[in-house]
XYZ file of C-alpha atoms in Angstrom:
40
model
C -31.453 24.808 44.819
C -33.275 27.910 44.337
C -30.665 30.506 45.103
C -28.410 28.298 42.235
C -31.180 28.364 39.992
C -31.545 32.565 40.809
C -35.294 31.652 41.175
C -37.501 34.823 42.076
C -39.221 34.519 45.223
C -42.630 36.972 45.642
C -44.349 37.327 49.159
C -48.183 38.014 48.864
C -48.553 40.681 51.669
C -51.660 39.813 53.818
C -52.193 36.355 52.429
C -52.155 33.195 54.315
C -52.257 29.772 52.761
C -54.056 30.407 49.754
C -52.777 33.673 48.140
C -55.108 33.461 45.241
C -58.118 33.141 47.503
C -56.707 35.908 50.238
C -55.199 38.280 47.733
C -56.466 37.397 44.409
C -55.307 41.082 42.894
C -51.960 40.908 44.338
C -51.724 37.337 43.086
C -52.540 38.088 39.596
C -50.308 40.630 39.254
C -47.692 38.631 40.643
C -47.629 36.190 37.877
C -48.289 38.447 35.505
C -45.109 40.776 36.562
C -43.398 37.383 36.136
C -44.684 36.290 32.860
C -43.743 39.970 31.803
C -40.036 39.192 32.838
C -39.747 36.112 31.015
C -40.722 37.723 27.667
C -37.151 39.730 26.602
């Protein structure tokens, strides 16, 4: 289902289970470069 919905998939590097508790930099700029591609 994801590959038919062309749904972006983002690896945190270094970060286990909870990404926002591991990497919370990486994280945040995650969903902020995604939130930044939804915008055109």
């Amino acid at each position: 289902m994801a590959v038919r919905l062309k749904a972006r998939r983002t690896v945190i590097a270094h970060a286990e289970h909870s990404p926002n508790t591991d990497q919370p930099a990486a994280t945040a700029k995650a969903i902020a470069d995604f939130w930044d591609s939804t915008a055109r």
